[in-house]
PDB file of C-alpha atoms in Angstrom:
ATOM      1  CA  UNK A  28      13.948  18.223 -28.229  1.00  0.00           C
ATOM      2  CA  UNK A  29      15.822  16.187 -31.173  1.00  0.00           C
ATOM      3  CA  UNK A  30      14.377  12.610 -31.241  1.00  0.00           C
ATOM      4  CA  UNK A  31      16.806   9.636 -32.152  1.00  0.00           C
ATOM      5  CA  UNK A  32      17.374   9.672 -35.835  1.00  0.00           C
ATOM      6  CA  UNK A  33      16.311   6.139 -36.266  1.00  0.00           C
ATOM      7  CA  UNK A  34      13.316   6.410 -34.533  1.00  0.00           C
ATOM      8  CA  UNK A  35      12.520   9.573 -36.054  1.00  0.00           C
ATOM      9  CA  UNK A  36      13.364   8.077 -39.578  1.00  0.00           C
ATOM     10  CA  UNK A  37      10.686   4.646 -38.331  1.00  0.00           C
ATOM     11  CA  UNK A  38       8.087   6.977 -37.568  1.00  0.00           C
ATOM     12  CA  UNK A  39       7.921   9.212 -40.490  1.00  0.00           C
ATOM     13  CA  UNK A  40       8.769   6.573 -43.313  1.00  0.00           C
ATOM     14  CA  UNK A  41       4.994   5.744 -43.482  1.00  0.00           C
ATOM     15  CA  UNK A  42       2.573   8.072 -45.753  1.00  0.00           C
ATOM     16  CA  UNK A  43      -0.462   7.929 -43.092  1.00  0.00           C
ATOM     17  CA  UNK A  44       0.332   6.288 -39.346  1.00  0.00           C
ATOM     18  CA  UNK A  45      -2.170   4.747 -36.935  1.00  0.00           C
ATOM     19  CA  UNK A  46      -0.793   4.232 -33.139  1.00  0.00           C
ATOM     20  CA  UNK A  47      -2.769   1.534 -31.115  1.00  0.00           C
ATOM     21  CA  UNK A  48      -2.609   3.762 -27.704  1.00  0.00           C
ATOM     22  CA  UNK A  49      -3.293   1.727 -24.460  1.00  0.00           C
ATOM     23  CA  UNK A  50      -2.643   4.500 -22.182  1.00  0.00           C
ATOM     24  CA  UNK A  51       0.163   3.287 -20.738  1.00  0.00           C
ATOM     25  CA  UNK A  52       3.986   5.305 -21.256  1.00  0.00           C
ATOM     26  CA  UNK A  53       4.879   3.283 -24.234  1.00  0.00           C
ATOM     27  CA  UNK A  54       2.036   4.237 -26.789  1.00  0.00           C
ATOM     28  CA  UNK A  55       1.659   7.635 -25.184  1.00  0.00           C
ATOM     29  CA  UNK A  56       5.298   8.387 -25.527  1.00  0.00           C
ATOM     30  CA  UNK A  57       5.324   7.035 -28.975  1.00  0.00           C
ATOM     31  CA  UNK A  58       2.475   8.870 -30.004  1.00  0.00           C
ATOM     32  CA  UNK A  59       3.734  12.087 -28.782  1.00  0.00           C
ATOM     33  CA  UNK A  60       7.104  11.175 -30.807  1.00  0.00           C
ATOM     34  CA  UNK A  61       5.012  10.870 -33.833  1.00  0.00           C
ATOM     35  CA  UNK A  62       3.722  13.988 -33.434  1.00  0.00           C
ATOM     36  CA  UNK A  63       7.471  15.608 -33.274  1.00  0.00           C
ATOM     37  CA  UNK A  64       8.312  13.304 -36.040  1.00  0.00           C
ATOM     38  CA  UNK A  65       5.367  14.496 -38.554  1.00  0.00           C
ATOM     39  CA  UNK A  66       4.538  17.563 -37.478  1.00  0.00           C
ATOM     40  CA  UNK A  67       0.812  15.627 -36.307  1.00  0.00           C
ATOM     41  CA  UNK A  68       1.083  14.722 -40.410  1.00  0.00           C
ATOM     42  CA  UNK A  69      -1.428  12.115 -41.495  1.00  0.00           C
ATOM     43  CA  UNK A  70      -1.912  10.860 -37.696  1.00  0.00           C
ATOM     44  CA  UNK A  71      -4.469   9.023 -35.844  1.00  0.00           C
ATOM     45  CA  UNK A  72      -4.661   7.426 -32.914  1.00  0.00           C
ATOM     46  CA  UNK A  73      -6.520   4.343 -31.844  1.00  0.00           C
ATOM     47  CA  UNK A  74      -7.753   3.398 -28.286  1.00  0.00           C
ATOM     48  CA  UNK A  75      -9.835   0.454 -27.711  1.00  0.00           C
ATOM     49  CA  UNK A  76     -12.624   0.268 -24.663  1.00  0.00           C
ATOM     50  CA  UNK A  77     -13.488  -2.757 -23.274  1.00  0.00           C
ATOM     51  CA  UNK A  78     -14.242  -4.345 -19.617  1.00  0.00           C
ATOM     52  CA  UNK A  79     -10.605  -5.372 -19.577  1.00  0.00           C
ATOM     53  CA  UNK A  80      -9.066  -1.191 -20.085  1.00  0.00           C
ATOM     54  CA  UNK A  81      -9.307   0.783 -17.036  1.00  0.00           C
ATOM     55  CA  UNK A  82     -11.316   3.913 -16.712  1.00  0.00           C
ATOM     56  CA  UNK A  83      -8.429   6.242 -16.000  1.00  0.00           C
ATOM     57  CA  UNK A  84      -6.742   4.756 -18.844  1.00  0.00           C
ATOM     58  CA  UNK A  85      -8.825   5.800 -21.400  1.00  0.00           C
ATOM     59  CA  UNK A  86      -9.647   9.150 -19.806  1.00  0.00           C
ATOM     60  CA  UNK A  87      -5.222   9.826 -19.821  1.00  0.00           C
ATOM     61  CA  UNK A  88      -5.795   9.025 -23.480  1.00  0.00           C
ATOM     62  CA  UNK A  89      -8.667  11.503 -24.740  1.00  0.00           C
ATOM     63  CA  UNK A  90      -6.801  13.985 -22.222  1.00  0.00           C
ATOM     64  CA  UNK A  91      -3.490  13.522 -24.146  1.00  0.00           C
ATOM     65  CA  UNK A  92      -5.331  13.531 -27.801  1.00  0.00           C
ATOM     66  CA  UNK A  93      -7.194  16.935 -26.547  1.00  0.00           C
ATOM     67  CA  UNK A  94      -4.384  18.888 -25.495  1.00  0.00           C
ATOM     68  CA  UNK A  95      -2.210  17.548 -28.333  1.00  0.00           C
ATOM     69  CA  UNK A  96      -5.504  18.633 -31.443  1.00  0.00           C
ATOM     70  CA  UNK A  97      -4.867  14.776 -32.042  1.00  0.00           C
ATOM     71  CA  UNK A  98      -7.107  12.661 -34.077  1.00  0.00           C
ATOM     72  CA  UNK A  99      -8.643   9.800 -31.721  1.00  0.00           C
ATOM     73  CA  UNK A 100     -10.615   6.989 -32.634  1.00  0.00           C
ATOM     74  CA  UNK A 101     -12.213   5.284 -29.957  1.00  0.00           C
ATOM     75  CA  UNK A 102     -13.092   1.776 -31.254  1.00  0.00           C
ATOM     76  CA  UNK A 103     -14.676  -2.115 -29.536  1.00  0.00           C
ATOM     77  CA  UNK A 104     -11.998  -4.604 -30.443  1.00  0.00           C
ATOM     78  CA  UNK A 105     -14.682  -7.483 -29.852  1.00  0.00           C
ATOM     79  CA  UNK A 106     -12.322  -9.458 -27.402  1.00  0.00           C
ATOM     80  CA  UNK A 107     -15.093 -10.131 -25.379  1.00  0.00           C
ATOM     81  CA  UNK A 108     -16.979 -12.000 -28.262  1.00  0.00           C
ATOM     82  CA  UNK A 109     -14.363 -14.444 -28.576  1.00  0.00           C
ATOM     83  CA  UNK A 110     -14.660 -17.053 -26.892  1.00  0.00           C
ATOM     84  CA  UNK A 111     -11.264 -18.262 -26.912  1.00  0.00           C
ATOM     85  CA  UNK A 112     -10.197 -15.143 -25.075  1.00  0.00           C
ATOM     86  CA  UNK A 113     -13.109 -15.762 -22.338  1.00  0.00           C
ATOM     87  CA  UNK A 114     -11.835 -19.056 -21.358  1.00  0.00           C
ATOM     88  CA  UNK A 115      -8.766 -17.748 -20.707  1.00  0.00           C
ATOM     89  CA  UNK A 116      -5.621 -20.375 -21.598  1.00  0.00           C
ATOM     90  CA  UNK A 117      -2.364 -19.554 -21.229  1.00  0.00           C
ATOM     91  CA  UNK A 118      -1.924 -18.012 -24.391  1.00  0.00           C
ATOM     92  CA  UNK A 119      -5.448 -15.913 -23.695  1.00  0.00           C
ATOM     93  CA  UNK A 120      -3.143 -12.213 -24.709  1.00  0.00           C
ATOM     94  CA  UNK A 121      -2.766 -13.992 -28.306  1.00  0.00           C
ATOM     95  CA  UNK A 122      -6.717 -13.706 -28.977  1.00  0.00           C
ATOM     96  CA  UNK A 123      -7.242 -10.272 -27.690  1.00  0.00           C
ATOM     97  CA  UNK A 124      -4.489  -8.878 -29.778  1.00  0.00           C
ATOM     98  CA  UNK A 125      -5.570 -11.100 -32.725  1.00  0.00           C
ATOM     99  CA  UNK A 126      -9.113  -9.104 -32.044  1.00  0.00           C
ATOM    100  CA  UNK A 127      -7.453  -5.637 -31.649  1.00  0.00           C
ATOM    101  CA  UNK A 128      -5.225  -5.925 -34.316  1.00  0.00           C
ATOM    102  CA  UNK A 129      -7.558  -7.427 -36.400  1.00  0.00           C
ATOM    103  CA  UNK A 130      -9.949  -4.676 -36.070  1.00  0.00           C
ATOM    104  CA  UNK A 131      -8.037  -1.681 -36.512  1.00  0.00           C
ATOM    105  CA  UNK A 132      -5.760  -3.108 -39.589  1.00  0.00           C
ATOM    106  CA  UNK A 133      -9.560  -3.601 -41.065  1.00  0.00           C
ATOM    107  CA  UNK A 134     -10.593  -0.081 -39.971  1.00  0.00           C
ATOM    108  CA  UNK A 135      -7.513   1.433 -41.192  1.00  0.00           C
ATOM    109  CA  UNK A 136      -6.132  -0.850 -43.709  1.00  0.00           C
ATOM    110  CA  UNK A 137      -4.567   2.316 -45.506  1.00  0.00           C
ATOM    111  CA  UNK A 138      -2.493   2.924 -42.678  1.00  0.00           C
ATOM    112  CA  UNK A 139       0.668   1.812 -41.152  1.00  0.00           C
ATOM    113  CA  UNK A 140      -0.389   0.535 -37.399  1.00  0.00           C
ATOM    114  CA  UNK A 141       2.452   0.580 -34.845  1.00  0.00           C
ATOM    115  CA  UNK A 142       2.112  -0.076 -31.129  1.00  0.00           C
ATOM    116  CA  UNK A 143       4.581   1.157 -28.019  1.00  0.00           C
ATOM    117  CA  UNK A 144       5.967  -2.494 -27.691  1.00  0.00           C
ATOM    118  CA  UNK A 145       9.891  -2.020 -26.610  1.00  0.00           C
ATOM    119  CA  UNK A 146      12.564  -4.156 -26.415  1.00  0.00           C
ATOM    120  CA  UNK A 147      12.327  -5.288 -22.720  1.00  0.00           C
ATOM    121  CA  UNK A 148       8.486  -6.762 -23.513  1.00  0.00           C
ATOM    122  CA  UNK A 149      10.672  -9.390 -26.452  1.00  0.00           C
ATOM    123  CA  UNK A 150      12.284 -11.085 -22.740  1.00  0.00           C
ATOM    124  CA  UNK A 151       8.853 -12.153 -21.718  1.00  0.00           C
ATOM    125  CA  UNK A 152       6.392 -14.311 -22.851  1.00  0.00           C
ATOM    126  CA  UNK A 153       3.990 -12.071 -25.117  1.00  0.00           C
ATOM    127  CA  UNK A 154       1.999 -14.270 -27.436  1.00  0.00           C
ATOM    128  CA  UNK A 155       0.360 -10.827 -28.202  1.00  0.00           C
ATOM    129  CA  UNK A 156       3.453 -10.130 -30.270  1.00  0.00           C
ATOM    130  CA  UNK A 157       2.717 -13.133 -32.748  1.00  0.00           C
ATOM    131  CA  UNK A 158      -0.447 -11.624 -32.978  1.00  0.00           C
ATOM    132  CA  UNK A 159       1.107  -8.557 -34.157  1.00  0.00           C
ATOM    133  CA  UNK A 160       3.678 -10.137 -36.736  1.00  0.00           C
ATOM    134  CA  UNK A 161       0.628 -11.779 -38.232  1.00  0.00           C
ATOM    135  CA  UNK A 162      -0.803  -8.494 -38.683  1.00  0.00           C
ATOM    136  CA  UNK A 163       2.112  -6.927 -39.793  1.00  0.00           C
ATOM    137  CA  UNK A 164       2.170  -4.484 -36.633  1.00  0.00           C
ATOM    138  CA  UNK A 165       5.047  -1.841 -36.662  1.00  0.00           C
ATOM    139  CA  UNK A 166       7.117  -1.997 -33.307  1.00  0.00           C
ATOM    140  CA  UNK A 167       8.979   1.294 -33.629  1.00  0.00           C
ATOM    141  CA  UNK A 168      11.130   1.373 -30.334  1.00  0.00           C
ATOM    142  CA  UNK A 169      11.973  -1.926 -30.831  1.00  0.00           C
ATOM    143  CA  UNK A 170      13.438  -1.547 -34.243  1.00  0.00           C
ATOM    144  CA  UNK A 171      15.032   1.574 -33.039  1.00  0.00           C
ATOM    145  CA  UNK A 172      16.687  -0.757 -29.921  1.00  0.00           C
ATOM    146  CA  UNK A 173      14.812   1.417 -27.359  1.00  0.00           C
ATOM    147  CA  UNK A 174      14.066  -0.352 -23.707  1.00  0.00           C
ATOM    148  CA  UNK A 175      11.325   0.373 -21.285  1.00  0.00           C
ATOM    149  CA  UNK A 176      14.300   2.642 -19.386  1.00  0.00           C
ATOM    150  CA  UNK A 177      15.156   4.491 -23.048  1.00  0.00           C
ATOM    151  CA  UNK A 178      11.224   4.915 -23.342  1.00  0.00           C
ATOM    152  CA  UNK A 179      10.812   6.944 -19.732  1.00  0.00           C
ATOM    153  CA  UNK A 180      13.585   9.101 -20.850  1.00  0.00           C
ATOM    154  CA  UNK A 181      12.397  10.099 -23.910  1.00  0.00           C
ATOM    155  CA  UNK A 182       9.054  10.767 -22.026  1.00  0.00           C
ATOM    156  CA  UNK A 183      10.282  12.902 -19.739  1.00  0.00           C
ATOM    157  CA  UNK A 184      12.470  15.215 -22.906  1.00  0.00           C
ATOM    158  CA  UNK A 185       9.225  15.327 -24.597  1.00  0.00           C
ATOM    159  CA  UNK A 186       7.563  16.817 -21.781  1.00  0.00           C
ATOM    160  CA  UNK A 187       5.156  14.294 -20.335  1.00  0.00           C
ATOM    161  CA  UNK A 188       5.137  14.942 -17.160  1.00  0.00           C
ATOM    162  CA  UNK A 189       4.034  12.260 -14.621  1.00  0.00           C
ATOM    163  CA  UNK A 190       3.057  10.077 -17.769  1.00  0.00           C
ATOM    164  CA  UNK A 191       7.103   9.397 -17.517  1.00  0.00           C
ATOM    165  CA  UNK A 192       6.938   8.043 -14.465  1.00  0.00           C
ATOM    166  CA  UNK A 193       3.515   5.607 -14.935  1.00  0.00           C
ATOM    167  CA  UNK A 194       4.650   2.273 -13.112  1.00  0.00           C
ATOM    168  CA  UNK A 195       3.232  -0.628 -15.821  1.00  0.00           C
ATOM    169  CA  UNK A 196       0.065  -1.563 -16.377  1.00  0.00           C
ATOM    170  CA  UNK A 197      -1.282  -4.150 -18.366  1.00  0.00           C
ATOM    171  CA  UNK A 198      -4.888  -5.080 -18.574  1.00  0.00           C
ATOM    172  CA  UNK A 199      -7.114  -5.702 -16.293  1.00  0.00           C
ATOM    173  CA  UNK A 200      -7.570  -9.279 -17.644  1.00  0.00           C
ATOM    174  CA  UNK A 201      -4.191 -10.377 -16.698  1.00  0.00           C
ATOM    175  CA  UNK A 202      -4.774 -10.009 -13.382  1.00  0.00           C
ATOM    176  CA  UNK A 203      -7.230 -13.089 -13.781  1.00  0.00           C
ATOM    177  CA  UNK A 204      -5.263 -16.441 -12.768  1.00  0.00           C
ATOM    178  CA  UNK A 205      -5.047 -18.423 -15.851  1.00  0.00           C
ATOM    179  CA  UNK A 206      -8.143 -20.751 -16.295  1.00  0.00           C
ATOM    180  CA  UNK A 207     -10.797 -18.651 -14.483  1.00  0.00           C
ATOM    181  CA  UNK A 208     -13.125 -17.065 -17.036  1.00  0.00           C
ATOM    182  CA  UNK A 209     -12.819 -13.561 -17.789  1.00  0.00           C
ATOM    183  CA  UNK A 210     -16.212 -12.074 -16.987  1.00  0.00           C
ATOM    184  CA  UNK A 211     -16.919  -7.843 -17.116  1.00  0.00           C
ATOM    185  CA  UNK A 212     -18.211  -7.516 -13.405  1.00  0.00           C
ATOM    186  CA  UNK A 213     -14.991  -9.352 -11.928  1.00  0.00           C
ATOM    187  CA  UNK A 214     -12.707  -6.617 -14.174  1.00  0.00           C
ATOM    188  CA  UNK A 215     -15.051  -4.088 -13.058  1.00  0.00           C
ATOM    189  CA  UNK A 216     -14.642  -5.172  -9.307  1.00  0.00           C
ATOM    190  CA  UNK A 217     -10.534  -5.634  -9.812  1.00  0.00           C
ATOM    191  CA  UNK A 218     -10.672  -1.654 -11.422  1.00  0.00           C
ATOM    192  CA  UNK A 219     -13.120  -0.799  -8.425  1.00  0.00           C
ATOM    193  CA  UNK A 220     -10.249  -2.277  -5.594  1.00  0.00           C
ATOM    194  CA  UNK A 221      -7.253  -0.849  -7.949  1.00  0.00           C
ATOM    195  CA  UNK A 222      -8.680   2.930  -7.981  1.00  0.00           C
ATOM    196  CA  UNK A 223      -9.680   2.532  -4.551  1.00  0.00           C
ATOM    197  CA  UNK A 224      -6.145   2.046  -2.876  1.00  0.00           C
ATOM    198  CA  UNK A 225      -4.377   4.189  -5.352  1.00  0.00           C
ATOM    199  CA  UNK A 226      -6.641   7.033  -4.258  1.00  0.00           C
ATOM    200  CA  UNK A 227      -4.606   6.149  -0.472  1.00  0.00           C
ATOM    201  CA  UNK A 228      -1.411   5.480  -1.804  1.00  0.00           C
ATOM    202  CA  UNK A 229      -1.007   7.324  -5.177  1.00  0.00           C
ATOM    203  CA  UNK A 230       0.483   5.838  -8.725  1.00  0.00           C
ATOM    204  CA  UNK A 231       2.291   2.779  -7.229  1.00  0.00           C
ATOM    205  CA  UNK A 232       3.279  -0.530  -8.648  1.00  0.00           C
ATOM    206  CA  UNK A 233      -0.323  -2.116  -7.014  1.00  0.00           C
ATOM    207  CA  UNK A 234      -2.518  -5.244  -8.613  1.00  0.00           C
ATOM    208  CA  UNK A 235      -5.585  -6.825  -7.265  1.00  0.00           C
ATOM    209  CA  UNK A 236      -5.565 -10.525  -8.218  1.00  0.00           C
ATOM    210  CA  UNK A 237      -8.670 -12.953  -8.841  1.00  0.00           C
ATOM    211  CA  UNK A 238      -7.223 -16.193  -7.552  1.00  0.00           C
ATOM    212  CA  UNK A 239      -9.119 -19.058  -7.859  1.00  0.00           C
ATOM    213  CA  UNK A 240      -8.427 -18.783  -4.087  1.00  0.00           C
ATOM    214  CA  UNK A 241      -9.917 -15.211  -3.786  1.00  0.00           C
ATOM    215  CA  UNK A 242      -8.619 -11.864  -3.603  1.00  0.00           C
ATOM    216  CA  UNK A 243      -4.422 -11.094  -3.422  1.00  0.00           C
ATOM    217  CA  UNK A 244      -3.436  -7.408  -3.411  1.00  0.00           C
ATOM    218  CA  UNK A 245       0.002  -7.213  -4.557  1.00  0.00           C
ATOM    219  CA  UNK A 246       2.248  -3.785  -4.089  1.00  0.00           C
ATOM    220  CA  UNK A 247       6.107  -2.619  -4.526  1.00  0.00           C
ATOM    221  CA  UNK A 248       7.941  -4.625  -1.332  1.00  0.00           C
ATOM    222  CA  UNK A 249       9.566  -1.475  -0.610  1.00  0.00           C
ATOM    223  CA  UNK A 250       6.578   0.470  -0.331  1.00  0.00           C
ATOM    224  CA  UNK A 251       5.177  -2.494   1.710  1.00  0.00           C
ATOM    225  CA  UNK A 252       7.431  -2.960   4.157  1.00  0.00           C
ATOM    226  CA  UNK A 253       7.300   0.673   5.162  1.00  0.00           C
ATOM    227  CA  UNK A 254       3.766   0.891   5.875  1.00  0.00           C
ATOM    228  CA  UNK A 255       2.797  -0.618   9.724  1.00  0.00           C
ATOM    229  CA  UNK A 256       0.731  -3.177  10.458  1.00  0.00           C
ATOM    230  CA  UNK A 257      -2.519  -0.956  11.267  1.00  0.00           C
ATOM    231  CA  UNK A 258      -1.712   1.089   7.685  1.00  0.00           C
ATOM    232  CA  UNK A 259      -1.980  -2.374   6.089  1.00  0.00           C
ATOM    233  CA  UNK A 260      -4.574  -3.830   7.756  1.00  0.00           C
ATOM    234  CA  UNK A 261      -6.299  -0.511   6.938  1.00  0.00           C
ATOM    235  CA  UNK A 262      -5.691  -1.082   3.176  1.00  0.00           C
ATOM    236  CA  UNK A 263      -6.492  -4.689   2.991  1.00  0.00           C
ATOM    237  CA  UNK A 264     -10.097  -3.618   4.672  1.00  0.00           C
ATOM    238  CA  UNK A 265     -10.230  -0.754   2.065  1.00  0.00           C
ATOM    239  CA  UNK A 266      -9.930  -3.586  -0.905  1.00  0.00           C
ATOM    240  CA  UNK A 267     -12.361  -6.066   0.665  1.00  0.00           C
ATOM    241  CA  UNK A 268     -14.956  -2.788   1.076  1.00  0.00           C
ATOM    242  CA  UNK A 269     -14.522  -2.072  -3.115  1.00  0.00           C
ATOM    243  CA  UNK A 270     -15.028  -5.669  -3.744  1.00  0.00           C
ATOM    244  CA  UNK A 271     -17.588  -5.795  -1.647  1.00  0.00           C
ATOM    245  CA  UNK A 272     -19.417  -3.101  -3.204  1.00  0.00           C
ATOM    246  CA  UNK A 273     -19.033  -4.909  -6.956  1.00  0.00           C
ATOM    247  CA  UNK A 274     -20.270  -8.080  -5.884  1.00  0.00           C
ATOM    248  CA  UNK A 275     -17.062  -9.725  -4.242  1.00  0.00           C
ATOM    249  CA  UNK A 276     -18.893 -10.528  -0.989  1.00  0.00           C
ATOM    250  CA  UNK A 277     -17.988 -14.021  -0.468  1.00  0.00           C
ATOM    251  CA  UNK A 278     -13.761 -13.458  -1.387  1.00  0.00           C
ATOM    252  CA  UNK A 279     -11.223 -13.493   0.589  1.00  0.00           C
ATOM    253  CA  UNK A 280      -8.528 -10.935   0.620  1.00  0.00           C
ATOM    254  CA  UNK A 281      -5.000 -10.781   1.561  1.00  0.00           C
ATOM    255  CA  UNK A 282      -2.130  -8.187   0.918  1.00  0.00           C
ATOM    256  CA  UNK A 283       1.662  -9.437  -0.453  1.00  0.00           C
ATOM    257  CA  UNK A 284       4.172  -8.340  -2.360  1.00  0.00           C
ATOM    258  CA  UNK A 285       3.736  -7.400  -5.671  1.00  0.00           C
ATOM    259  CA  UNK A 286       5.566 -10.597  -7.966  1.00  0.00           C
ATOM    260  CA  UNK A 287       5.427  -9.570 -11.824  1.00  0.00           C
ATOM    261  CA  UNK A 288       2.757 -12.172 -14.307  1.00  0.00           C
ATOM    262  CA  UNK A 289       1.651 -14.470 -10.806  1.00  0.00           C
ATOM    263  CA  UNK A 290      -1.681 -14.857 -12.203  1.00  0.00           C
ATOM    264  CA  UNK A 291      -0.124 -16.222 -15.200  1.00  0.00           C
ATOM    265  CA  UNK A 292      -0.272 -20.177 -14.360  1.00  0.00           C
ATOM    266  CA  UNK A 293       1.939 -21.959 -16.981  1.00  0.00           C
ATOM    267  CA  UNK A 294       1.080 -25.456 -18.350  1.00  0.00           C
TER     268      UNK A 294
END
């Protein structure tokens, strides 16, 4: 398929291009625009691994690189030696991006970077993106006036298959309420209780939230109000069994609908 000439023009302007790839739609569908775009010319991709990135996330992303004969680069960001980003402040996405961008503009400082960011993500509040100017980050469906709905559709013409149709994901770190410290075993446990209902209920809109009151699984309203009372009390005993089993003996769980950023406390 044709992409959009001003994306297309974006993405092959620089001599040698470095995507930060999350695993979500966004960087996957810009990377495999890239690809169209240079003919895989002077390409690399770059996936960071931390406690805070989901196991099937970076699995979709070596999958993706292998099928495509993609160059990936699988690198530590060093988030988690910050200690700014442990504490965990409001602005806590500003100092993992600083770290990430930091790293791979110092890896790579021959290259362009761009990341997936679109223009729906400039409505919200993204301190990551400063992060990004300062590091003079290229935000290719942004400057090509692409939204999160453009993105899917170009996703599906490039032949992604269900990588179109990924609800959003961010990391696992923002589903920490703001102010409780970001430790590896609590991500591990929220991934644990995340993988573990999606294996009953497929690729849903679904978060498990550290509270400072416990445990709150959130999923789609729709999809929650069509499941019965035993199917949900079911589910909610399903979550407390993975955090269990990672150390989350003493939490309490509950099931709601799923309400976009409510770990995100704001000062």
């Amino acid at each position: 398929m044709s992409l959009p000439s001003d994306l297309t023009e974006l993405l092959r302007q620089p001599d040698a291009l470095a995507i930060a790839v999350s695993g979500g739609v966004d960087s996957l569908c810009l990377s495999a625009a890239a690809v169209a775009a240079r003919n895989g010319r002077n390409l690399t991709l770059c996936h960071a691994v931390s406690p805070a990135v989901p196991d099937a996330a970076t699995k979709r992303v070596k999958a993706f690189a292998t099928k495509r004969g993609l160059t990936l680069e699988i690198v530590d960001a060093g988030e988690f030696s910050d200690k700014r980003y442990r504490a965990n402040p409001v602005n806590r996405c500003y100092f993992c991006k600083s770290n990430l961008y930091g790293t791979l503009t110092r890896l790579w400082g021959d290259r362009t970077v761009a990341a997936g960011t679109n223009l729906d993500d400039l409505g919200d509040y993204r301190p990551g993106l400063q992060a990004a100017e300062e590091h003079g980050i290229l935000h290719p469906f942004v400057q090509a006036r692409m939204t999160k709905a453009d993105v899917r559709t170009l996703a599906r013409s490039l032949g992604l298959g269900d990588i179109a149709e990924l609800p959003a994901s961010p990391c696992l770190a923002s589903r920490i309420e703001t102010g409780l410290r970001v430790e590896p075993a609590e991500l591990a446990m929220i991934d644990a209780v995340e993988t573990a209902l999606r294996t009953e209920l497929g690729e849903v809109t679904l978060r498990c939230r550290r509270l400072h009151t416990g445990l709150a699984i959130e999923m789609d309203r729709v999809l929650m109000d069509s499941l019965n009372s035993n199917r949900l009390a079911e589910l909610t005993a399903r979550a407390r069994e993975a955090s269990r089993q990672h150390g989350g003996e003493e939490l309490t769980v509950t099931l709601r609908p799923y309400q976009r950023g409510s770990a995100f406390l704001h000062a």
